[in-house]
mmCIF file of C-alpha atoms and ligand atoms in Angstrom:
data_model
loop_
_atom_site.group_PDB
_atom_site.id
_atom_site.type_symbol
_atom_site.label_atom_id
_atom_site.label_comp_id
_atom_site.label_asym_id
_atom_site.label_seq_id
_atom_site.Cartn_x
_atom_site.Cartn_y
_atom_site.Cartn_z
ATOM 1 C CA MET A 26 -10.525 -4.244 58.255
ATOM 2 C CA THR A 27 -11.691 -4.607 61.801
ATOM 3 C CA SER A 28 -11.350 -1.262 63.491
ATOM 4 C CA THR A 29 -8.627 -1.444 66.108
ATOM 5 C CA ALA A 30 -10.412 1.202 68.171
ATOM 6 C CA ALA A 31 -13.280 -1.220 68.623
ATOM 7 C CA ILE A 32 -11.183 -4.186 69.721
ATOM 8 C CA ALA A 33 -11.625 -5.131 73.330
ATOM 9 C CA ASP A 34 -8.715 -5.437 75.712
ATOM 10 C CA PRO A 35 -8.523 -9.229 76.265
ATOM 11 C CA ALA A 36 -7.603 -8.793 79.945
ATOM 12 C CA THR A 37 -10.423 -6.460 80.967
ATOM 13 C CA GLY A 38 -12.993 -6.769 78.171
ATOM 14 C CA GLU A 39 -12.973 -2.988 77.944
ATOM 15 C CA ARG A 40 -13.529 -1.304 74.615
ATOM 16 C CA ASN A 41 -12.838 2.367 74.174
ATOM 17 C CA GLY A 42 -12.181 2.460 77.921
ATOM 18 C CA ARG A 43 -15.747 1.404 78.748
ATOM 19 C CA THR A 44 -16.684 -1.512 80.960
ATOM 20 C CA PRO A 45 -18.959 -3.960 79.125
ATOM 21 C CA ALA A 46 -22.551 -4.320 80.371
ATOM 22 C CA LEU A 47 -22.165 -8.082 79.925
ATOM 23 C CA GLU A 48 -19.043 -10.138 79.644
ATOM 24 C CA LEU A 49 -18.567 -13.886 79.343
ATOM 25 C CA ARG A 50 -15.191 -15.353 80.209
ATOM 26 C CA LYS A 51 -14.536 -18.895 79.051
ATOM 27 C CA ILE A 52 -18.027 -20.208 79.690
ATOM 28 C CA SER A 53 -18.306 -23.969 79.220
ATOM 29 C CA LYS A 54 -21.335 -26.223 79.510
ATOM 30 C CA SER A 55 -21.693 -29.926 78.746
ATOM 31 C CA PHE A 56 -24.734 -32.158 78.623
ATOM 32 C CA GLY A 57 -23.294 -35.609 79.254
ATOM 33 C CA ALA A 58 -20.810 -36.198 76.446
ATOM 34 C CA VAL A 59 -22.042 -33.194 74.430
ATOM 35 C CA ARG A 60 -19.835 -30.159 74.914
ATOM 36 C CA ALA A 61 -22.481 -27.595 74.054
ATOM 37 C CA ALA A 62 -20.378 -24.521 74.972
ATOM 38 C CA ARG A 63 -16.599 -24.569 75.049
ATOM 39 C CA GLN A 64 -14.772 -21.674 76.681
ATOM 40 C CA VAL A 65 -16.975 -19.040 75.079
ATOM 41 C CA SER A 66 -15.892 -15.448 75.735
ATOM 42 C CA PHE A 67 -17.419 -12.213 74.484
ATOM 43 C CA GLU A 68 -18.546 -8.840 75.717
ATOM 44 C CA VAL A 69 -21.536 -6.659 74.955
ATOM 45 C CA HIS A 70 -21.693 -2.951 75.644
ATOM 46 C CA ARG A 71 -24.570 -0.645 76.433
ATOM 47 C CA GLY A 72 -26.312 0.631 73.316
ATOM 48 C CA GLU A 73 -24.984 -2.236 71.218
ATOM 49 C CA VAL A 74 -26.613 -5.202 69.473
ATOM 50 C CA MET A 75 -24.378 -8.255 69.278
ATOM 51 C CA GLY A 76 -25.384 -11.065 66.947
ATOM 52 C CA LEU A 77 -24.674 -14.565 68.245
ATOM 53 C CA LEU A 78 -24.465 -16.720 65.143
ATOM 54 C CA GLY A 79 -23.917 -20.374 64.371
ATOM 55 C CA ASP A 80 -25.538 -23.336 62.735
ATOM 56 C CA ASN A 81 -28.116 -25.592 64.410
ATOM 57 C CA GLY A 82 -26.591 -27.106 67.533
ATOM 58 C CA ALA A 83 -23.669 -24.640 67.617
ATOM 59 C CA GLY A 84 -24.398 -23.765 71.263
ATOM 60 C CA LYS A 85 -26.171 -20.404 70.974
ATOM 61 C CA THR A 86 -29.183 -21.245 73.127
ATOM 62 C CA THR A 87 -26.948 -22.967 75.666
ATOM 63 C CA VAL A 88 -24.897 -19.781 76.067
ATOM 64 C CA VAL A 89 -28.013 -17.612 76.369
ATOM 65 C CA ASN A 90 -29.490 -20.010 78.930
ATOM 66 C CA CYS A 91 -26.337 -19.677 81.025
ATOM 67 C CA ILE A 92 -26.812 -15.883 81.066
ATOM 68 C CA SER A 93 -30.553 -16.076 81.748
ATOM 69 C CA GLY A 94 -30.097 -18.404 84.732
ATOM 70 C CA SER A 95 -31.794 -21.368 83.055
ATOM 71 C CA HIS A 96 -28.530 -23.336 82.950
ATOM 72 C CA GLN A 97 -25.523 -23.273 85.231
ATOM 73 C CA PRO A 98 -22.209 -23.149 83.357
ATOM 74 C CA ASP A 99 -19.726 -25.876 84.316
ATOM 75 C CA SER A 100 -16.923 -23.326 84.347
ATOM 76 C CA GLY A 101 -16.165 -19.750 83.387
ATOM 77 C CA GLN A 102 -17.341 -16.392 84.611
ATOM 78 C CA ILE A 103 -20.163 -13.990 83.833
ATOM 79 C CA LEU A 104 -19.603 -10.320 84.630
ATOM 80 C CA ILE A 105 -22.243 -7.620 84.734
ATOM 81 C CA ASP A 106 -20.834 -4.093 84.603
ATOM 82 C CA GLY A 107 -17.427 -5.575 85.341
ATOM 83 C CA ALA A 108 -18.501 -7.460 88.466
ATOM 84 C CA PRO A 109 -18.559 -11.281 88.522
ATOM 85 C CA VAL A 110 -22.070 -12.586 89.233
ATOM 86 C CA GLY A 111 -23.703 -15.929 89.938
ATOM 87 C CA ILE A 112 -27.016 -16.411 88.131
ATOM 88 C CA PRO A 113 -28.548 -19.472 89.802
ATOM 89 C CA ASP A 114 -32.048 -18.991 88.394
ATOM 90 C CA PRO A 115 -34.099 -16.792 86.032
ATOM 91 C CA GLN A 116 -35.379 -14.660 88.935
ATOM 92 C CA THR A 117 -31.824 -13.617 89.728
ATOM 93 C CA ALA A 118 -31.255 -12.773 86.069
ATOM 94 C CA ARG A 119 -34.354 -10.575 86.077
ATOM 95 C CA ALA A 120 -33.214 -8.874 89.277
ATOM 96 C CA LEU A 121 -29.940 -8.065 87.475
ATOM 97 C CA GLY A 122 -31.926 -6.403 84.664
ATOM 98 C CA ILE A 123 -31.554 -9.304 82.224
ATOM 99 C CA GLU A 124 -34.633 -10.144 80.140
ATOM 100 C CA THR A 125 -34.828 -13.046 77.732
ATOM 101 C CA VAL A 126 -36.944 -14.023 74.766
ATOM 102 C CA TYR A 127 -36.537 -17.793 74.848
ATOM 103 C CA GLN A 128 -36.444 -19.814 71.667
ATOM 104 C CA ASP A 129 -39.501 -21.732 72.909
ATOM 105 C CA LEU A 130 -41.043 -18.374 73.982
ATOM 106 C CA ALA A 131 -41.652 -19.559 77.590
ATOM 107 C CA LEU A 132 -45.259 -18.435 77.668
ATOM 108 C CA VAL A 133 -47.873 -20.214 79.775
ATOM 109 C CA GLU A 134 -50.488 -21.214 77.236
ATOM 110 C CA THR A 135 -53.321 -21.604 79.727
ATOM 111 C CA LEU A 136 -52.918 -18.063 81.055
ATOM 112 C CA ASP A 137 -54.033 -14.860 79.383
ATOM 113 C CA VAL A 138 -51.808 -12.185 77.840
ATOM 114 C CA THR A 139 -51.758 -10.010 80.977
ATOM 115 C CA SER A 140 -50.729 -12.883 83.250
ATOM 116 C CA ASN A 141 -47.941 -13.812 80.849
ATOM 117 C CA MET A 142 -46.773 -10.220 80.682
ATOM 118 C CA PHE A 143 -46.487 -10.094 84.483
ATOM 119 C CA LEU A 144 -45.315 -13.678 84.947
ATOM 120 C CA GLY A 145 -43.146 -13.875 88.070
ATOM 121 C CA ARG A 146 -43.598 -10.201 88.870
ATOM 122 C CA GLU A 147 -47.323 -9.913 89.587
ATOM 123 C CA LEU A 148 -48.259 -6.725 91.358
ATOM 124 C CA LYS A 149 -48.300 -7.391 95.084
ATOM 125 C CA ARG A 150 -51.474 -6.808 97.027
ATOM 126 C CA ARG A 151 -51.176 -4.960 100.261
ATOM 127 C CA TRP A 152 -54.217 -6.619 101.806
ATOM 128 C CA PRO A 153 -54.325 -10.128 100.430
ATOM 129 C CA LEU A 154 -57.643 -10.938 102.086
ATOM 130 C CA LEU A 155 -59.562 -8.168 100.386
ATOM 131 C CA GLN A 156 -60.966 -9.292 97.070
ATOM 132 C CA TRP A 157 -61.396 -5.810 95.653
ATOM 133 C CA THR A 158 -57.661 -5.038 95.902
ATOM 134 C CA ALA A 159 -56.980 -8.197 93.883
ATOM 135 C CA TRP A 160 -59.475 -6.938 91.325
ATOM 136 C CA MET A 161 -57.792 -3.523 91.267
ATOM 137 C CA ASP A 162 -54.352 -5.096 90.735
ATOM 138 C CA ARG A 163 -55.729 -7.178 87.909
ATOM 139 C CA LYS A 164 -57.228 -4.089 86.270
ATOM 140 C CA ARG A 165 -53.959 -2.247 86.663
ATOM 141 C CA MET A 166 -51.941 -5.096 85.162
ATOM 142 C CA GLN A 167 -54.372 -5.265 82.238
ATOM 143 C CA ARG A 168 -54.104 -1.519 81.682
ATOM 144 C CA GLU A 169 -50.312 -1.562 81.838
ATOM 145 C CA THR A 170 -50.168 -4.577 79.538
ATOM 146 C CA GLN A 171 -52.396 -2.817 77.006
ATOM 147 C CA GLU A 172 -50.292 0.351 77.257
ATOM 148 C CA ASN A 173 -47.111 -1.633 76.657
ATOM 149 C CA LEU A 174 -48.540 -3.478 73.679
ATOM 150 C CA ASP A 175 -49.879 -0.228 72.205
ATOM 151 C CA ARG A 176 -46.540 1.482 72.684
ATOM 152 C CA LEU A 177 -44.844 -1.373 70.854
ATOM 153 C CA HIS A 178 -47.563 -1.499 68.140
ATOM 154 C CA ILE A 179 -48.299 -5.123 69.008
ATOM 155 C CA ASP A 180 -51.759 -6.034 67.812
ATOM 156 C CA ILE A 181 -53.610 -8.825 69.628
ATOM 157 C CA PRO A 182 -57.345 -9.375 70.128
ATOM 158 C CA SER A 183 -57.344 -8.616 73.859
ATOM 159 C CA VAL A 184 -55.058 -8.656 76.881
ATOM 160 C CA LYS A 185 -57.600 -11.113 78.296
ATOM 161 C CA SER A 186 -57.020 -13.583 75.437
ATOM 162 C CA THR A 187 -55.650 -16.937 76.500
ATOM 163 C CA VAL A 188 -52.252 -17.457 74.878
ATOM 164 C CA ALA A 189 -53.331 -20.875 73.560
ATOM 165 C CA HIS A 190 -55.812 -19.032 71.326
ATOM 166 C CA LEU A 191 -53.206 -16.744 69.742
ATOM 167 C CA SER A 192 -51.263 -17.320 66.540
ATOM 168 C CA GLY A 193 -47.579 -18.239 66.605
ATOM 169 C CA GLY A 194 -46.644 -14.732 65.494
ATOM 170 C CA GLN A 195 -48.820 -13.113 68.152
ATOM 171 C CA ARG A 196 -47.215 -15.281 70.844
ATOM 172 C CA GLN A 197 -43.813 -14.314 69.601
ATOM 173 C CA ALA A 198 -44.758 -10.631 69.649
ATOM 174 C CA ILE A 199 -45.901 -10.955 73.276
ATOM 175 C CA SER A 200 -42.690 -12.694 74.263
ATOM 176 C CA VAL A 201 -40.626 -9.949 72.612
ATOM 177 C CA GLY A 202 -42.910 -7.272 74.073
ATOM 178 C CA ARG A 203 -42.428 -8.673 77.565
ATOM 179 C CA ALA A 204 -38.646 -8.547 77.243
ATOM 180 C CA VAL A 205 -38.701 -5.054 75.761
ATOM 181 C CA ALA A 206 -41.099 -3.801 78.428
ATOM 182 C CA TRP A 207 -39.047 -5.097 81.366
ATOM 183 C CA GLY A 208 -35.516 -5.183 79.934
ATOM 184 C CA ARG A 209 -33.623 -2.482 81.730
ATOM 185 C CA HIS A 210 -30.057 -3.491 81.166
ATOM 186 C CA ILE A 211 -29.489 -6.570 79.035
ATOM 187 C CA VAL A 212 -31.925 -8.207 76.614
ATOM 188 C CA LEU A 213 -31.261 -11.645 75.146
ATOM 189 C CA LEU A 214 -33.330 -12.560 72.086
ATOM 190 C CA ASP A 215 -33.183 -16.178 70.926
ATOM 191 C CA GLU A 216 -34.757 -16.235 67.457
ATOM 192 C CA PRO A 217 -37.272 -13.477 68.216
ATOM 193 C CA ALA A 218 -38.570 -13.285 64.643
ATOM 194 C CA ALA A 219 -38.564 -16.981 63.699
ATOM 195 C CA ALA A 220 -42.347 -17.300 63.282
ATOM 196 C CA LEU A 221 -43.050 -13.742 62.209
ATOM 197 C CA GLY A 222 -44.299 -12.330 58.939
ATOM 198 C CA VAL A 223 -42.556 -9.492 57.121
ATOM 199 C CA GLU A 224 -44.344 -6.666 58.897
ATOM 200 C CA GLN A 225 -43.989 -8.174 62.369
ATOM 201 C CA THR A 226 -40.304 -8.886 61.729
ATOM 202 C CA ASP A 227 -39.788 -5.242 60.831
ATOM 203 C CA LEU A 228 -41.518 -4.340 64.072
ATOM 204 C CA VAL A 229 -39.209 -6.576 66.106
ATOM 205 C CA LEU A 230 -36.142 -5.122 64.389
ATOM 206 C CA ALA A 231 -37.448 -1.644 65.179
ATOM 207 C CA LEU A 232 -37.918 -2.651 68.832
ATOM 208 C CA ILE A 233 -34.346 -3.941 68.932
ATOM 209 C CA ARG A 234 -33.096 -0.627 67.555
ATOM 210 C CA ARG A 235 -35.136 1.204 70.157
ATOM 211 C CA LEU A 236 -33.605 -0.899 72.934
ATOM 212 C CA ARG A 237 -30.166 -0.072 71.580
ATOM 213 C CA ASP A 238 -30.995 3.631 71.452
ATOM 214 C CA GLU A 239 -32.163 3.447 75.066
ATOM 215 C CA GLY A 240 -28.723 2.110 76.028
ATOM 216 C CA VAL A 241 -29.665 -1.533 76.555
ATOM 217 C CA ALA A 242 -27.080 -4.206 75.698
ATOM 218 C CA VAL A 243 -28.733 -6.660 73.294
ATOM 219 C CA VAL A 244 -27.735 -10.177 72.248
ATOM 220 C CA LEU A 245 -29.596 -11.328 69.146
ATOM 221 C CA ILE A 246 -29.661 -14.908 67.901
ATOM 222 C CA SER A 247 -31.003 -15.280 64.399
ATOM 223 C CA HIS A 248 -30.643 -17.593 61.439
ATOM 224 C CA ASN A 249 -31.811 -14.790 59.176
ATOM 225 C CA MET A 250 -28.688 -13.010 57.941
ATOM 226 C CA HIS A 251 -30.694 -10.086 56.538
ATOM 227 C CA ASP A 252 -32.056 -9.443 60.025
ATOM 228 C CA VAL A 253 -28.553 -9.770 61.466
ATOM 229 C CA LEU A 254 -27.095 -7.229 59.036
ATOM 230 C CA GLU A 255 -30.027 -4.919 59.666
ATOM 231 C CA ALA A 256 -29.986 -5.049 63.460
ATOM 232 C CA CYS A 257 -26.503 -5.968 64.660
ATOM 233 C CA ASP A 258 -23.435 -3.834 65.296
ATOM 234 C CA ARG A 259 -21.111 -6.809 65.753
ATOM 235 C CA VAL A 260 -21.280 -10.575 65.512
ATOM 236 C CA VAL A 261 -19.730 -13.512 67.331
ATOM 237 C CA VAL A 262 -19.790 -16.885 65.596
ATOM 238 C CA LEU A 263 -19.979 -20.254 67.349
ATOM 239 C CA ARG A 264 -19.238 -23.623 65.806
ATOM 240 C CA HIS A 265 -19.546 -26.919 67.709
ATOM 241 C CA GLY A 266 -19.794 -24.980 70.965
ATOM 242 C CA ALA A 267 -16.664 -22.884 70.455
ATOM 243 C CA LYS A 268 -16.331 -19.279 69.389
ATOM 244 C CA ILE A 269 -14.567 -19.348 66.066
ATOM 245 C CA GLY A 270 -14.462 -15.647 65.376
ATOM 246 C CA GLN A 271 -16.031 -12.243 65.650
ATOM 247 C CA ILE A 272 -16.516 -9.256 63.403
ATOM 248 C CA ASP A 273 -16.643 -5.867 65.084
ATOM 249 C CA ASP A 274 -17.559 -3.850 62.006
ATOM 250 C CA LEU A 275 -20.265 -5.159 59.693
ATOM 251 C CA ALA A 276 -20.086 -2.278 57.209
ATOM 252 C CA GLY A 277 -19.956 -3.596 53.655
ATOM 253 C CA LEU A 278 -20.591 -7.205 54.642
ATOM 254 C CA THR A 279 -23.113 -9.311 52.752
ATOM 255 C CA THR A 280 -25.239 -12.190 53.967
ATOM 256 C CA ARG A 281 -22.847 -14.405 51.978
ATOM 257 C CA HIS A 282 -19.923 -13.343 54.172
ATOM 258 C CA LEU A 283 -21.843 -14.275 57.294
ATOM 259 C CA VAL A 284 -23.009 -17.610 55.906
ATOM 260 C CA ASP A 285 -19.434 -18.399 54.862
ATOM 261 C CA MET A 286 -18.222 -17.618 58.336
ATOM 262 C CA ILE A 287 -20.872 -19.787 59.980
ATOM 263 C CA THR A 288 -20.222 -22.724 57.701
ATOM 264 C CA GLY A 289 -16.459 -22.252 57.699
ATOM 265 C CA VAL A 290 -15.924 -21.441 54.046
ATOM 266 C CA THR A 291 -13.571 -18.664 52.898
ATOM 267 C CA LEU A 292 -14.238 -15.179 54.157
ATOM 268 C CA GLY A 293 -13.798 -13.233 50.940
ATOM 269 C CA GLY A 294 -10.727 -11.383 52.160
ATOM 270 C CA ARG A 295 -12.606 -10.038 55.149
ATOM 271 C CA ASP A 296 -10.551 -9.470 58.278
ATOM 272 C CA VAL A 297 -12.092 -11.589 60.983
ATOM 273 C CA ARG A 298 -10.600 -11.961 64.408
ATOM 274 C CA TYR A 299 -10.266 -15.600 65.339
ATOM 275 C CA THR A 300 -10.104 -16.485 68.964
ATOM 276 C CA GLU A 301 -7.672 -18.601 70.849
ATOM 277 C CA SER A 302 -10.300 -21.185 71.827
HETATM 278 N N1 ATP B 20 -30.886 -29.768 77.836
HETATM 279 C C1 ATP B 20 -30.068 -30.415 77.008
HETATM 280 N N2 ATP B 20 -29.755 -31.721 77.224
HETATM 281 C C2 ATP B 20 -28.909 -32.369 76.411
HETATM 282 N N3 ATP B 20 -28.289 -31.804 75.344
HETATM 283 C C3 ATP B 20 -28.571 -30.523 75.074
HETATM 284 C C4 ATP B 20 -29.464 -29.768 75.889
HETATM 285 N N4 ATP B 20 -29.523 -28.498 75.388
HETATM 286 C C5 ATP B 20 -28.723 -28.497 74.311
HETATM 287 N N5 ATP B 20 -28.140 -29.693 74.120
HETATM 288 C C6 ATP B 20 -27.175 -30.038 73.066
HETATM 289 O O1 ATP B 20 -26.185 -29.026 73.053
HETATM 290 C C7 ATP B 20 -25.835 -28.670 71.717
HETATM 291 C C8 ATP B 20 -26.047 -27.178 71.512
HETATM 292 O O2 ATP B 20 -27.460 -26.941 71.552
HETATM 293 P P1 ATP B 20 -28.062 -25.477 71.479
HETATM 294 O O3 ATP B 20 -29.518 -25.616 71.748
HETATM 295 O O4 ATP B 20 -27.302 -24.593 72.373
HETATM 296 O O5 ATP B 20 -27.783 -25.105 69.956
HETATM 297 P P2 ATP B 20 -28.236 -23.803 69.127
HETATM 298 O O6 ATP B 20 -27.000 -23.171 68.588
HETATM 299 O O7 ATP B 20 -29.141 -22.966 69.944
HETATM 300 O O8 ATP B 20 -29.022 -24.485 67.902
HETATM 301 P P3 ATP B 20 -30.351 -23.982 67.114
HETATM 302 O O9 ATP B 20 -29.897 -22.988 66.105
HETATM 303 O O10 ATP B 20 -30.832 -25.244 66.451
HETATM 304 O O11 ATP B 20 -31.327 -23.459 68.099
HETATM 305 C C9 ATP B 20 -26.648 -29.570 70.817
HETATM 306 O O12 ATP B 20 -25.856 -30.652 70.428
HETATM 307 C C10 ATP B 20 -27.799 -30.015 71.684
HETATM 308 O O13 ATP B 20 -28.253 -31.292 71.309
HETATM 309 MG MG1 MG B 21 -31.130 -22.504 69.810
#
């Protein structure tokens, strides 16, 4: 049974009297004739990992891109800490404490690891004309990048390595590391472990748990149901752009249950809350 204590009030999105860190209200987004997201609503609380599930083309990335400022929803509302916000671009999302690991990783291949880590938030120089201050900033960014990677146990040849020379898994680790390092409030992870080996996947799942323990609200998209069961507290399922249900308590669920829910087969007697949309 879904625990009634965990069910959100549909009017306010509040669960257990707490205001969600992130709430979507009836977000819709079309690309021409394709209705990629149809009135999608959900909420994510601090210290919680919410799995956003669905088959290929279900609308998961579209929804995440609306939250990260990469897309503008056609209609609906996004609320951060209960306040409606406009997120016209990724810079605004970052200023709101939202960090994203994009499905395509969004790294600049021609730049090195440090530059990618600080992309869009390079340390400002006080005296732009003085070369040595630029050099100092660079050194500082390299040191901080190395510290962050060490802290997260991310192993790459050097922070001076050009991203184009790194493996797919190393790029993915940097993209996740960047989000974990900067994510203060909300972290959106679109397939963060897709290209990772077993050990690196475990590392990413551990990072997600650490974010949760630090009180960050996390949205995790994954096609790997083992990872979902391992990392997520709740799941929301999309099909053809619409939310078709959510499970607030994953205890006792198997990967089969989740696959059945995604593909629309029976739910093995499991109590799933279906939405009005
Ligand atoms: N920029 C775009 N222009 C046109 N159509 C798009 C665009 N982005 C997404 N779509 C369409 O919207 C639908 C949802 O795509 P989306 O990328 O959100 O799916 P997804 O759930 O992330 O799938 P996957 O698991 O394969 O990543 C698809 O039909 C896709 O073709
Ligand atoms: Mg996607």
